[in-house]
Amino acid sequence: MDIILPVAGFGSRLRPHTWSKPKPLVTVAGKAMLAHVLDRVMSLQPGKIVFITGYLGDQIEAWARANYPDTELVFVQQPEMLGQSDALYRTREFVTGDGLMIFPDALFEADFSQLESLDLDGVAYTYYVDDPSAYGVALQNEEGFVSKIVEKPDQPISHEAVIGIYYFREWQALMRAIEEQFEKKIMLKGEYFIADAINLMLAAGARFTINQISVWEDCGNVEALLDTNRYLLGAEPPSPAQRPGSLIVPPSFVHRDAVLEDAVIGPYASIGAGTVVRNSVIRDSIVEENSEVVDAILQRSMVGSKVVIQGSARSISVGDNGKVAL
């Protein structure tokens, strides 16, 4: 099985943090968002991981090669933002068997064990939502198979929101459906969406089932990312060593190379490598690597890399290389 990761987007809702780094490399609970996603699939022993890159793609390639040196990695570019199907079609020469496709803009807990013995054409992973009007949803027929994927329905015709994780037993079958989608110009607002390609597969007789996951944590904006940070720290509590003269309140992540002086960290705080926190309190916040926080109280804040914060109590969001006096 190959893993396919579309990571070409701009991450506009996470600005200013994504001006200088791609969204999948933004840190949450002490790791890049992309590392948390890969942690959940590496047990599948993928044949290769295919990254579809675009904006700041060189950073993703450098990060992946440094962190997964023993895994076959493939990088393909999506030069224009023409939609999900356009991105996936660029993998057609590299994935010849089955493939698990994940949009890595959310954290999840999913059971992939059934894929080894699956005798269907695919799986759409879903999450139960009370109000489906903001999501694409999977409809099921009487046999329990997916009959159609409907984007943002006006009526609650299904509560099974599709979350951007799909398994295809034959990746090339998806490629053929995308070719049909291109030929028929099935687009929305100038983009090709994977839901339309899957609907073409379903109309041709493909059998897909759903697999409802138990946890789905969005990372689309700063508030959602901070909520995901809370979830991860609570679900997998780190055990950072206490530092003399400072207090670490669990659950929190403090990198071993961070420096604390007269600081209170946590609960639900993540402090990156090389960051210095002096005479400050940081709660429910993320501070990335090589930053400095002095004489400040931060709550529900997101601070990028190489940032200097000095001042009083505040909730802030500052991208890389910033300097803020409060």
Coordinates of C-alpha atoms in Angstrom, one line a residue, residues 40-247:
R40 CA -0.9 7.1 12.5
V41 CA -0.1 5.3 9.3
M42 CA 3.5 4.1 9.5
S43 CA 2.4 0.9 11.1
L44 CA 0.9 0.0 7.7
Q45 CA 4.5 -0.3 6.4
P46 CA 3.7 1.7 3.3
G47 CA 5.6 0.8 0.1
K48 CA 6.1 4.5 -0.5
I49 CA 4.8 7.9 0.6
V50 CA 3.8 10.3 -2.2
F51 CA 3.7 14.0 -1.4
I52 CA 1.9 16.3 -3.7
T53 CA 3.6 19.6 -3.1
G54 CA 3.3 23.2 -4.2
Y55 CA 3.6 26.2 -1.9
L56 CA 6.9 26.0 0.0
G57 CA 7.2 22.4 -1.1
D58 CA 11.0 22.4 -0.8
Q59 CA 10.6 22.7 3.0
I60 CA 8.3 19.6 3.1
E61 CA 10.7 17.6 1.0
A62 CA 13.7 18.5 3.2
W63 CA 11.7 17.8 6.4
A64 CA 10.4 14.4 5.1
R65 CA 13.8 13.2 3.9
A66 CA 15.4 14.2 7.2
N67 CA 12.8 12.4 9.3
Y68 CA 12.0 9.3 7.2
P69 CA 15.3 8.4 5.6
D70 CA 14.5 4.7 5.4
T71 CA 11.1 5.1 3.6
E72 CA 10.7 5.5 -0.1
L73 CA 9.5 9.0 -0.7
V74 CA 8.2 10.5 -3.9
F75 CA 7.5 14.2 -4.5
V76 CA 5.3 15.5 -7.3
Q77 CA 4.4 19.1 -7.9
Q78 CA 1.0 20.8 -8.4
P79 CA 2.0 24.1 -10.0
E80 CA -1.6 25.4 -10.3
M81 CA -4.3 25.2 -7.7
L82 CA -6.9 23.4 -9.9
G83 CA -8.4 21.3 -7.2
Q84 CA -8.0 18.0 -5.4
S85 CA -8.5 15.7 -8.4
D86 CA -5.9 17.7 -10.4
A87 CA -3.4 17.2 -7.5
L88 CA -4.1 13.4 -7.2
Y89 CA -3.9 12.8 -10.9
R90 CA -0.2 13.9 -10.8
T91 CA 0.5 10.6 -8.9
R92 CA -0.7 8.4 -11.7
E93 CA 2.9 7.3 -12.8
F94 CA 3.9 6.5 -9.2
V95 CA 1.0 4.5 -7.6
T96 CA 0.1 1.3 -9.3
G97 CA -1.5 -0.8 -6.5
D98 CA -3.7 0.3 -3.6
G99 CA -3.5 3.7 -2.0
L100 CA -4.5 5.5 1.1
M101 CA -5.1 9.2 0.5
I102 CA -5.1 11.6 3.4
F103 CA -5.5 15.4 3.4
P104 CA -3.2 16.2 6.4
D105 CA -5.0 19.3 7.7
A106 CA -6.6 17.5 10.6
L107 CA -5.6 15.0 13.3
F108 CA -7.6 11.8 13.6
E109 CA -7.8 8.4 15.2
A110 CA -8.7 5.7 12.7
D111 CA -8.7 1.9 12.4
F112 CA -6.9 0.9 9.2
S113 CA -6.7 -2.8 10.1
Q114 CA -9.6 -3.8 7.9
L115 CA -7.8 -2.7 4.7
E116 CA -5.6 -5.9 4.6
S117 CA -8.7 -8.1 4.0
L118 CA -11.0 -5.6 2.2
D119 CA -12.8 -7.1 -0.8
L120 CA -14.4 -3.8 -1.8
D121 CA -13.2 -1.0 -4.1
G122 CA -12.7 1.6 -1.4
V123 CA -13.4 3.1 2.0
A124 CA -14.5 6.6 2.8
Y125 CA -13.6 7.6 6.3
T126 CA -16.3 9.6 8.0
Y127 CA -17.0 11.5 11.2
Y128 CA -20.5 11.9 12.7
V129 CA -21.7 15.6 12.7
D130 CA -24.9 17.0 14.0
D131 CA -25.1 19.6 11.3
P132 CA -24.0 18.3 8.0
S133 CA -24.6 21.6 6.1
A134 CA -20.9 22.6 6.2
Y135 CA -19.5 19.3 5.1
G136 CA -19.5 16.8 2.3
V137 CA -21.5 13.7 3.4
A138 CA -21.6 10.1 2.3
L139 CA -25.0 8.6 1.5
Q140 CA -25.6 4.9 2.0
N141 CA -27.9 2.5 0.1
E142 CA -29.9 -0.3 1.7
E143 CA -26.9 -2.6 1.6
G144 CA -24.7 -0.2 3.5
F145 CA -22.5 0.8 0.6
V146 CA -21.8 4.4 -0.3
S147 CA -24.3 5.5 -3.0
K148 CA -23.1 9.1 -3.4
I149 CA -21.1 11.9 -1.8
V150 CA -23.1 15.2 -1.5
E151 CA -21.4 18.5 -0.8
K152 CA -22.9 20.7 1.9
P153 CA -26.5 19.4 1.8
D154 CA -29.4 21.8 2.6
Q155 CA -31.2 19.1 4.4
P156 CA -29.7 16.6 6.9
I157 CA -29.7 13.7 4.5
S158 CA -26.7 12.1 6.2
H159 CA -24.6 12.8 9.3
E160 CA -21.6 11.0 8.0
A161 CA -19.2 13.8 7.1
V162 CA -16.3 12.8 4.7
I163 CA -13.1 14.0 6.2
G164 CA -10.5 13.7 3.4
I165 CA -9.3 10.2 4.1
Y166 CA -10.0 7.6 1.4
Y167 CA -8.7 4.1 0.6
F168 CA -8.7 2.9 -3.0
R169 CA -8.0 -0.8 -3.7
E170 CA -7.0 0.1 -7.2
W171 CA -5.5 3.6 -7.4
Q172 CA -5.6 3.5 -11.2
A173 CA -9.4 3.2 -11.1
L174 CA -9.4 6.6 -9.4
M175 CA -7.1 7.9 -12.1
R176 CA -9.5 6.7 -14.8
A177 CA -12.4 8.4 -13.0
I178 CA -10.5 11.6 -12.8
E179 CA -9.8 11.5 -16.5
E180 CA -13.5 11.2 -17.1
Q181 CA -14.0 14.1 -14.7
F182 CA -11.6 16.2 -16.8
E183 CA -13.3 15.2 -20.1
K184 CA -16.7 16.1 -18.8
K185 CA -15.3 19.2 -17.0
I186 CA -17.0 18.4 -13.8
M187 CA -15.8 21.4 -11.7
L188 CA -16.9 23.7 -9.0
K189 CA -15.6 27.3 -8.9
G190 CA -12.8 26.4 -11.3
E191 CA -11.6 23.4 -9.3
Y192 CA -11.8 19.6 -9.7
F193 CA -13.0 17.9 -6.5
I194 CA -12.3 14.3 -5.5
A195 CA -16.0 13.7 -4.5
D196 CA -17.0 14.1 -8.1
A197 CA -14.5 11.5 -9.3
I198 CA -15.6 9.1 -6.6
N199 CA -19.3 9.7 -7.6
L200 CA -18.3 8.7 -11.2
M201 CA -16.7 5.5 -9.8
L202 CA -19.9 4.8 -7.8
A203 CA -22.1 5.4 -10.8
A204 CA -20.0 2.8 -12.7
G205 CA -20.6 0.2 -10.1
A206 CA -17.7 0.6 -7.6
R207 CA -18.5 -0.5 -4.1
F208 CA -17.3 1.7 -1.2
T209 CA -18.0 1.4 2.5
I210 CA -17.7 3.9 5.2
N211 CA -15.5 3.7 8.3
Q212 CA -16.6 6.1 11.0
I213 CA -13.7 7.4 13.1
S214 CA -13.8 8.3 16.7
V215 CA -11.6 11.4 16.8
W216 CA -11.3 14.2 14.2
E217 CA -9.5 17.4 15.3
D218 CA -9.4 20.2 12.8
C219 CA -6.2 22.2 12.4
G220 CA -7.5 24.8 9.9
N221 CA -7.1 27.9 12.0
V222 CA -5.3 29.1 15.1
E223 CA -8.2 28.4 17.5
A224 CA -8.7 24.9 16.0
L225 CA -5.0 24.2 16.2
L226 CA -4.9 25.2 19.9
D227 CA -7.8 22.9 20.5
T228 CA -5.9 20.1 18.8
N229 CA -2.9 20.9 20.9
R230 CA -5.1 20.4 24.0
Y231 CA -6.4 17.1 22.7
L232 CA -3.0 15.6 21.8
L233 CA -1.4 16.7 25.1
G234 CA -4.3 15.2 27.0
A235 CA -4.5 12.0 25.0
E236 CA -0.7 11.3 25.0
P237 CA 0.7 13.3 28.0
P238 CA 4.4 14.0 27.7
S239 CA 6.6 13.8 30.7
P240 CA 9.0 16.8 30.6
A241 CA 11.5 17.0 33.4
Q242 CA 10.9 19.8 35.9
R243 CA 13.4 22.7 35.7
P244 CA 14.8 24.3 38.8
G245 CA 13.1 27.6 39.6
S246 CA 10.2 26.9 37.2
L247 CA 7.0 24.9 37.2

